[in-house]
Amino acid sequence: GAGVSQSPSNKVTEKGKDVELRCDPISGHTALYWYRQSLGQGLEFLIYFQGNSAPDKSGLPSDRFSAERTGGSVSTLTIQRTQQEDSAVYLCASSLTGVRNEQFFGPGTRLTVL
Amino acid sequence: GQQLNQSPQSMFIQEGEDVSMNCTSSSIFNTWLWYKQEPGEGPVLLIALYKAGELTSNGRLTAQFGITRKDSFLNISASIPSDVGIYFCAGPVNFGNEKLTFGTGTRLTIIP
């Protein structure tokens, strides 16, 4: 059984460029989450998708960050005009709906902005 | 917002020793979660706690949900090399297993 997959595993970009990070959740999981982990830090919530509901974007740090989820499955996190402070590991997780459902994490995408 | 403070930040122990770490919050949590993260991987859930005072074990791991609902601890008995990693506590920002807030982690290193 496949877990959560993310691509690319590593991304190096120049300041000012746009990047797209992809997440493939576990099949059948209706909830999908994006988190950001800066070096030596815990995870910081970014955005949450649940079924067909409007996403909870309350964690996005600026309007340069956006995410979409197509067909209730694959999600793409886009960062426009990247800045050096965007450098971090971006983690995606998915879960079944309902209370007490475990979030399964992907391996993350390490983003480095030069 | 809610903050989770973990201590210690790092631990250096010898194989076979027991480990204890804790997590405190500035506000009440209804659920406490303990995750482990290894290099290059996402966090993996170890133990979930849903009731104040609850004590739950998973093999050599034991975790407790503090009575005040503002703290939790994780113990690892008889540590082995594969216990190396970063341990995070986490809890839902709102009731229900939705977006989580994470502690800053405790990095465990085992000295051969």
PDB file of C-alpha atoms in Angstrom:
ATOM      1  CA  GLY A   1       0.000   0.000   0.000  1.00  0.00           C
ATOM      2  CA  ALA A   2       1.367   3.345  -0.999  1.00  0.00           C
ATOM      3  CA  GLY A   3       1.776   6.041   1.590  1.00  0.00           C
ATOM      4  CA  VAL A   4       1.761   9.775   1.044  1.00  0.00           C
ATOM      5  CA  SER A   5       4.195  10.734  -1.672  1.00  0.00           C
ATOM      6  CA  GLN A   6       5.675  14.135  -2.405  1.00  0.00           C
ATOM      7  CA  SER A   7       7.672  15.514  -5.281  1.00  0.00           C
ATOM      8  CA  PRO A   8      10.239  16.719  -5.815  1.00  0.00           C
ATOM      9  CA  SER A   9      12.180  15.488  -2.794  1.00  0.00           C
ATOM     10  CA  ASN A  10      14.551  18.422  -3.128  1.00  0.00           C
ATOM     11  CA  LYS A  11      14.173  21.745  -4.897  1.00  0.00           C
ATOM     12  CA  VAL A  12      16.774  24.460  -5.231  1.00  0.00           C
ATOM     13  CA  THR A  13      15.602  27.719  -6.732  1.00  0.00           C
ATOM     14  CA  GLU A  14      16.688  31.285  -7.090  1.00  0.00           C
ATOM     15  CA  LYS A  15      15.112  34.092  -5.146  1.00  0.00           C
ATOM     16  CA  GLY A  16      12.155  35.522  -7.022  1.00  0.00           C
ATOM     17  CA  LYS A  17      11.258  32.354  -8.912  1.00  0.00           C
ATOM     18  CA  ASP A  18       7.982  30.468  -8.471  1.00  0.00           C
ATOM     19  CA  VAL A  19       7.914  26.860  -7.278  1.00  0.00           C
ATOM     20  CA  GLU A  20       5.294  24.122  -7.226  1.00  0.00           C
ATOM     21  CA  LEU A  21       5.330  21.281  -4.742  1.00  0.00           C
ATOM     22  CA  ARG A  22       3.186  18.224  -5.262  1.00  0.00           C
ATOM     23  CA  CYS A  23       1.481  15.877  -2.812  1.00  0.00           C
ATOM     24  CA  ASP A  24      -0.216  12.568  -3.568  1.00  0.00           C
ATOM     25  CA  PRO A  25      -2.259  11.528  -0.541  1.00  0.00           C
ATOM     26  CA  ILE A  26      -3.207   8.019   0.463  1.00  0.00           C
ATOM     27  CA  SER A  27      -6.054   6.787  -1.701  1.00  0.00           C
ATOM     28  CA  GLY A  28      -9.400   7.315  -0.015  1.00  0.00           C
ATOM     29  CA  HIS A  29      -8.177   9.946   2.414  1.00  0.00           C
ATOM     30  CA  THR A  30     -10.414  12.993   2.164  1.00  0.00           C
ATOM     31  CA  ALA A  31      -8.407  15.298   4.407  1.00  0.00           C
ATOM     32  CA  LEU A  32      -5.093  16.768   3.259  1.00  0.00           C
ATOM     33  CA  TYR A  33      -2.747  19.071   5.153  1.00  0.00           C
ATOM     34  CA  TRP A  34       0.353  21.078   4.335  1.00  0.00           C
ATOM     35  CA  TYR A  35       2.915  21.925   7.006  1.00  0.00           C
ATOM     36  CA  ARG A  36       6.252  23.711   6.913  1.00  0.00           C
ATOM     37  CA  GLN A  37       9.262  22.714   8.986  1.00  0.00           C
ATOM     38  CA  SER A  38      12.126  25.136   9.282  1.00  0.00           C
ATOM     39  CA  LEU A  39      15.567  23.884  10.309  1.00  0.00           C
ATOM     40  CA  GLY A  40      15.525  22.629  13.886  1.00  0.00           C
ATOM     41  CA  GLN A  41      11.899  23.587  14.385  1.00  0.00           C
ATOM     42  CA  GLY A  42       8.581  21.859  14.802  1.00  0.00           C
ATOM     43  CA  LEU A  43       5.968  21.751  12.109  1.00  0.00           C
ATOM     44  CA  GLU A  44       3.942  24.839  11.265  1.00  0.00           C
ATOM     45  CA  PHE A  45       0.444  24.387   9.846  1.00  0.00           C
ATOM     46  CA  LEU A  46      -0.155  26.008   6.460  1.00  0.00           C
ATOM     47  CA  ILE A  47      -3.416  24.849   4.881  1.00  0.00           C
ATOM     48  CA  TYR A  48      -6.042  22.104   5.278  1.00  0.00           C
ATOM     49  CA  PHE A  49      -8.423  20.588   2.719  1.00  0.00           C
ATOM     50  CA  GLN A  50     -11.424  18.509   3.774  1.00  0.00           C
ATOM     51  CA  GLY A  51     -13.537  16.965   1.058  1.00  0.00           C
ATOM     52  CA  ASN A  52     -15.369  19.557  -0.998  1.00  0.00           C
ATOM     53  CA  SER A  53     -15.337  22.180   1.746  1.00  0.00           C
ATOM     54  CA  ALA A  54     -13.520  25.467   1.350  1.00  0.00           C
ATOM     55  CA  PRO A  55      -9.914  24.987   2.497  1.00  0.00           C
ATOM     56  CA  ASP A  56      -8.678  26.384   5.796  1.00  0.00           C
ATOM     57  CA  LYS A  57      -5.929  28.755   4.670  1.00  0.00           C
ATOM     58  CA  SER A  58      -5.347  30.332   8.058  1.00  0.00           C
ATOM     59  CA  GLY A  59      -1.730  29.167   8.286  1.00  0.00           C
ATOM     60  CA  LEU A  60      -0.459  30.527   4.976  1.00  0.00           C
ATOM     61  CA  PRO A  61       2.260  33.080   5.857  1.00  0.00           C
ATOM     62  CA  SER A  62       1.664  35.450   2.947  1.00  0.00           C
ATOM     63  CA  ASP A  63      -0.307  35.856  -0.260  1.00  0.00           C
ATOM     64  CA  ARG A  64       2.673  34.442  -2.159  1.00  0.00           C
ATOM     65  CA  PHE A  65       1.567  31.031  -0.895  1.00  0.00           C
ATOM     66  CA  SER A  66      -1.389  29.197  -2.392  1.00  0.00           C
ATOM     67  CA  ALA A  67      -2.551  25.621  -2.704  1.00  0.00           C
ATOM     68  CA  GLU A  68      -5.129  23.696  -4.607  1.00  0.00           C
ATOM     69  CA  ARG A  69      -6.455  20.196  -4.540  1.00  0.00           C
ATOM     70  CA  THR A  70      -7.774  18.773  -7.767  1.00  0.00           C
ATOM     71  CA  GLY A  71     -10.439  16.095  -7.848  1.00  0.00           C
ATOM     72  CA  GLY A  72     -10.214  15.593  -4.115  1.00  0.00           C
ATOM     73  CA  SER A  73      -6.846  13.904  -4.483  1.00  0.00           C
ATOM     74  CA  VAL A  74      -3.539  15.426  -5.599  1.00  0.00           C
ATOM     75  CA  SER A  75      -2.575  18.770  -4.105  1.00  0.00           C
ATOM     76  CA  THR A  76      -0.120  21.408  -5.286  1.00  0.00           C
ATOM     77  CA  LEU A  77       1.430  24.038  -3.044  1.00  0.00           C
ATOM     78  CA  THR A  78       2.660  27.047  -5.013  1.00  0.00           C
ATOM     79  CA  ILE A  79       5.050  29.662  -3.709  1.00  0.00           C
ATOM     80  CA  GLN A  80       5.401  32.732  -5.891  1.00  0.00           C
ATOM     81  CA  ARG A  81       8.389  35.074  -5.938  1.00  0.00           C
ATOM     82  CA  THR A  82      10.286  32.888  -3.472  1.00  0.00           C
ATOM     83  CA  GLN A  83      12.311  34.484  -0.703  1.00  0.00           C
ATOM     84  CA  GLN A  84      15.230  33.045   1.256  1.00  0.00           C
ATOM     85  CA  GLU A  85      13.061  32.746   4.356  1.00  0.00           C
ATOM     86  CA  ASP A  86      10.859  30.303   2.431  1.00  0.00           C
ATOM     87  CA  SER A  87      13.654  27.736   2.653  1.00  0.00           C
ATOM     88  CA  ALA A  88      12.284  24.816   4.682  1.00  0.00           C
ATOM     89  CA  VAL A  89      10.946  21.297   4.406  1.00  0.00           C
ATOM     90  CA  TYR A  90       7.346  21.270   3.225  1.00  0.00           C
ATOM     91  CA  LEU A  91       5.401  18.290   4.533  1.00  0.00           C
ATOM     92  CA  CYS A  92       2.079  16.975   3.352  1.00  0.00           C
ATOM     93  CA  ALA A  93      -0.202  14.706   5.367  1.00  0.00           C
ATOM     94  CA  SER A  94      -3.522  13.016   4.717  1.00  0.00           C
ATOM     95  CA  SER A  95      -6.138  11.344   6.871  1.00  0.00           C
ATOM     96  CA  LEU A  96      -9.582   9.835   6.830  1.00  0.00           C
ATOM     97  CA  THR A  97     -12.384  12.093   7.954  1.00  0.00           C
ATOM     98  CA  GLY A  98     -13.631  12.274  11.474  1.00  0.00           C
ATOM     99  CA  VAL A  99     -12.215  12.663  14.907  1.00  0.00           C
ATOM    100  CA  ARG A 100      -9.218  10.648  15.993  1.00  0.00           C
ATOM    101  CA  ASN A 101      -8.013   9.802  12.527  1.00  0.00           C
ATOM    102  CA  GLU A 102      -4.253   9.645  12.257  1.00  0.00           C
ATOM    103  CA  GLN A 103      -2.472  12.014   9.929  1.00  0.00           C
ATOM    104  CA  PHE A 104       0.013  10.136   7.748  1.00  0.00           C
ATOM    105  CA  PHE A 105       2.917  12.256   6.578  1.00  0.00           C
ATOM    106  CA  GLY A 106       4.897  12.174   3.376  1.00  0.00           C
ATOM    107  CA  PRO A 107       8.696  12.457   3.347  1.00  0.00           C
ATOM    108  CA  GLY A 108       8.587  16.148   2.532  1.00  0.00           C
ATOM    109  CA  THR A 109      10.107  18.439  -0.078  1.00  0.00           C
ATOM    110  CA  ARG A 110      13.238  20.282   0.982  1.00  0.00           C
ATOM    111  CA  LEU A 111      13.139  23.735  -0.583  1.00  0.00           C
ATOM    112  CA  THR A 112      16.277  25.846  -0.745  1.00  0.00           C
ATOM    113  CA  VAL A 113      16.017  29.408  -2.012  1.00  0.00           C
ATOM    114  CA  LEU A 114      19.365  30.886  -2.988  1.00  0.00           C
TER     115      LEU A 114
ATOM    116  CA  GLY B   1      -1.868  31.280  19.646  1.00  0.00           C
ATOM    117  CA  GLN B   2      -1.221  27.985  21.326  1.00  0.00           C
ATOM    118  CA  GLN B   3       2.385  27.096  22.048  1.00  0.00           C
ATOM    119  CA  LEU B   4       3.817  23.732  22.950  1.00  0.00           C
ATOM    120  CA  ASN B   5       7.100  23.754  24.830  1.00  0.00           C
ATOM    121  CA  GLN B   6       9.137  20.580  24.887  1.00  0.00           C
ATOM    122  CA  SER B   7      11.964  19.682  27.195  1.00  0.00           C
ATOM    123  CA  PRO B   8      14.672  18.802  27.033  1.00  0.00           C
ATOM    124  CA  GLN B   9      15.613  20.132  23.594  1.00  0.00           C
ATOM    125  CA  SER B  10      18.154  17.355  23.196  1.00  0.00           C
ATOM    126  CA  MET B  11      19.269  14.257  25.033  1.00  0.00           C
ATOM    127  CA  PHE B  12      22.435  12.193  24.829  1.00  0.00           C
ATOM    128  CA  ILE B  13      22.007   8.830  26.501  1.00  0.00           C
ATOM    129  CA  GLN B  14      23.616   5.429  26.505  1.00  0.00           C
ATOM    130  CA  GLU B  15      21.936   2.421  24.993  1.00  0.00           C
ATOM    131  CA  GLY B  16      19.776   0.683  27.551  1.00  0.00           C
ATOM    132  CA  GLU B  17      18.947   3.783  29.546  1.00  0.00           C
ATOM    133  CA  ASP B  18      15.408   5.018  30.066  1.00  0.00           C
ATOM    134  CA  VAL B  19      14.313   8.329  28.532  1.00  0.00           C
ATOM    135  CA  SER B  20      11.784  10.849  29.748  1.00  0.00           C
ATOM    136  CA  MET B  21      10.608  13.965  27.944  1.00  0.00           C
ATOM    137  CA  ASN B  22       7.676  16.286  28.409  1.00  0.00           C
ATOM    138  CA  CYS B  23       5.521  18.825  26.700  1.00  0.00           C
ATOM    139  CA  THR B  24       3.641  21.735  28.232  1.00  0.00           C
ATOM    140  CA  SER B  25       1.045  24.047  26.796  1.00  0.00           C
ATOM    141  CA  SER B  26      -0.188  27.512  27.582  1.00  0.00           C
ATOM    142  CA  SER B  27      -3.755  26.309  26.988  1.00  0.00           C
ATOM    143  CA  ILE B  28      -5.860  23.204  27.396  1.00  0.00           C
ATOM    144  CA  PHE B  29      -5.656  20.397  24.873  1.00  0.00           C
ATOM    145  CA  ASN B  30      -8.274  17.689  24.375  1.00  0.00           C
ATOM    146  CA  THR B  31      -5.862  15.410  22.565  1.00  0.00           C
ATOM    147  CA  TRP B  32      -2.140  14.847  22.908  1.00  0.00           C
ATOM    148  CA  LEU B  33      -0.149  13.184  20.167  1.00  0.00           C
ATOM    149  CA  TRP B  34       3.454  12.029  20.193  1.00  0.00           C
ATOM    150  CA  TYR B  35       5.333  11.708  16.889  1.00  0.00           C
ATOM    151  CA  LYS B  36       8.814  10.548  15.962  1.00  0.00           C
ATOM    152  CA  GLN B  37      10.714  11.918  12.970  1.00  0.00           C
ATOM    153  CA  GLU B  38      13.805  10.332  11.479  1.00  0.00           C
ATOM    154  CA  PRO B  39      16.135  12.127   9.048  1.00  0.00           C
ATOM    155  CA  GLY B  40      14.623  12.645   5.621  1.00  0.00           C
ATOM    156  CA  GLU B  41      11.237  11.336   6.690  1.00  0.00           C
ATOM    157  CA  GLY B  42       7.937  12.774   7.794  1.00  0.00           C
ATOM    158  CA  PRO B  43       6.757  12.337  11.389  1.00  0.00           C
ATOM    159  CA  VAL B  44       5.185   9.034  12.377  1.00  0.00           C
ATOM    160  CA  LEU B  45       2.532   8.817  15.073  1.00  0.00           C
ATOM    161  CA  LEU B  46       3.665   6.841  18.138  1.00  0.00           C
ATOM    162  CA  ILE B  47       0.930   7.344  20.707  1.00  0.00           C
ATOM    163  CA  ALA B  48      -2.363   9.237  20.858  1.00  0.00           C
ATOM    164  CA  LEU B  49      -3.976  10.317  24.141  1.00  0.00           C
ATOM    165  CA  TYR B  50      -7.602  11.431  24.356  1.00  0.00           C
ATOM    166  CA  LYS B  51      -8.505  11.657  28.038  1.00  0.00           C
ATOM    167  CA  ALA B  52      -7.025  13.568  30.953  1.00  0.00           C
ATOM    168  CA  GLY B  53      -5.039  11.223  33.169  1.00  0.00           C
ATOM    169  CA  GLU B  54      -4.839   8.555  30.470  1.00  0.00           C
ATOM    170  CA  LEU B  55      -1.700   6.423  30.481  1.00  0.00           C
ATOM    171  CA  THR B  56      -1.017   4.570  27.237  1.00  0.00           C
ATOM    172  CA  SER B  57       1.776   2.231  26.225  1.00  0.00           C
ATOM    173  CA  ASN B  58       3.097   1.161  22.849  1.00  0.00           C
ATOM    174  CA  GLY B  59       5.851  -1.392  23.364  1.00  0.00           C
ATOM    175  CA  ARG B  60       8.671   0.328  25.231  1.00  0.00           C
ATOM    176  CA  LEU B  61       6.946   3.695  24.951  1.00  0.00           C
ATOM    177  CA  THR B  62       4.573   5.055  27.573  1.00  0.00           C
ATOM    178  CA  ALA B  63       2.796   8.390  27.423  1.00  0.00           C
ATOM    179  CA  GLN B  64       0.485  10.181  29.811  1.00  0.00           C
ATOM    180  CA  PHE B  65      -2.112  12.913  29.354  1.00  0.00           C
ATOM    181  CA  GLY B  66      -1.691  15.330  32.256  1.00  0.00           C
ATOM    182  CA  ILE B  67      -4.593  15.907  34.622  1.00  0.00           C
ATOM    183  CA  THR B  68      -4.540  19.652  33.981  1.00  0.00           C
ATOM    184  CA  ARG B  69      -4.752  18.926  30.220  1.00  0.00           C
ATOM    185  CA  LYS B  70      -1.854  21.321  29.751  1.00  0.00           C
ATOM    186  CA  ASP B  71       0.927  18.772  29.728  1.00  0.00           C
ATOM    187  CA  SER B  72       1.988  15.331  28.621  1.00  0.00           C
ATOM    188  CA  PHE B  73       5.058  13.182  28.964  1.00  0.00           C
ATOM    189  CA  LEU B  74       6.660  10.400  26.975  1.00  0.00           C
ATOM    190  CA  ASN B  75       8.911   7.724  28.422  1.00  0.00           C
ATOM    191  CA  ILE B  76      11.048   5.265  26.502  1.00  0.00           C
ATOM    192  CA  SER B  77      12.384   2.306  28.439  1.00  0.00           C
ATOM    193  CA  ALA B  78      15.596   0.422  27.688  1.00  0.00           C
ATOM    194  CA  SER B  79      16.573   2.593  24.732  1.00  0.00           C
ATOM    195  CA  ILE B  80      17.992   1.003  21.591  1.00  0.00           C
ATOM    196  CA  PRO B  81      19.853   2.559  18.640  1.00  0.00           C
ATOM    197  CA  SER B  82      16.750   2.769  16.450  1.00  0.00           C
ATOM    198  CA  ASP B  83      15.132   5.117  18.984  1.00  0.00           C
ATOM    199  CA  VAL B  84      17.334   7.902  17.617  1.00  0.00           C
ATOM    200  CA  GLY B  85      15.324  10.729  16.120  1.00  0.00           C
ATOM    201  CA  ILE B  86      13.326  13.807  16.991  1.00  0.00           C
ATOM    202  CA  TYR B  87      10.244  13.377  19.139  1.00  0.00           C
ATOM    203  CA  PHE B  88       7.432  15.879  18.783  1.00  0.00           C
ATOM    204  CA  CYS B  89       4.337  16.420  20.837  1.00  0.00           C
ATOM    205  CA  ALA B  90       1.336  17.799  18.991  1.00  0.00           C
ATOM    206  CA  GLY B  91      -2.276  18.636  19.533  1.00  0.00           C
ATOM    207  CA  PRO B  92      -5.193  19.818  17.455  1.00  0.00           C
ATOM    208  CA  VAL B  93      -5.669  23.570  17.252  1.00  0.00           C
ATOM    209  CA  ASN B  94      -9.382  22.921  17.468  1.00  0.00           C
ATOM    210  CA  PHE B  95     -11.315  19.966  18.819  1.00  0.00           C
ATOM    211  CA  GLY B  96     -11.023  17.055  16.453  1.00  0.00           C
ATOM    212  CA  ASN B  97      -8.093  15.680  14.509  1.00  0.00           C
ATOM    213  CA  GLU B  98      -7.653  18.571  12.157  1.00  0.00           C
ATOM    214  CA  LYS B  99      -4.751  20.936  11.825  1.00  0.00           C
ATOM    215  CA  LEU B 100      -2.121  20.275  14.434  1.00  0.00           C
ATOM    216  CA  THR B 101       0.209  22.491  16.388  1.00  0.00           C
ATOM    217  CA  PHE B 102       3.599  20.921  17.100  1.00  0.00           C
ATOM    218  CA  GLY B 103       6.188  21.359  19.801  1.00  0.00           C
ATOM    219  CA  THR B 104       9.769  22.214  18.904  1.00  0.00           C
ATOM    220  CA  GLY B 105      10.915  18.651  19.452  1.00  0.00           C
ATOM    221  CA  THR B 106      13.335  16.671  21.592  1.00  0.00           C
ATOM    222  CA  ARG B 107      16.320  15.296  19.697  1.00  0.00           C
ATOM    223  CA  LEU B 108      17.419  11.932  21.047  1.00  0.00           C
ATOM    224  CA  THR B 109      20.962  10.709  20.438  1.00  0.00           C
ATOM    225  CA  ILE B 110      22.155   7.344  21.696  1.00  0.00           C
ATOM    226  CA  ILE B 111      25.797   6.908  22.574  1.00  0.00           C
ATOM    227  CA  PRO B 112      27.065   3.416  21.770  1.00  0.00           C
TER     228      PRO B 112
END
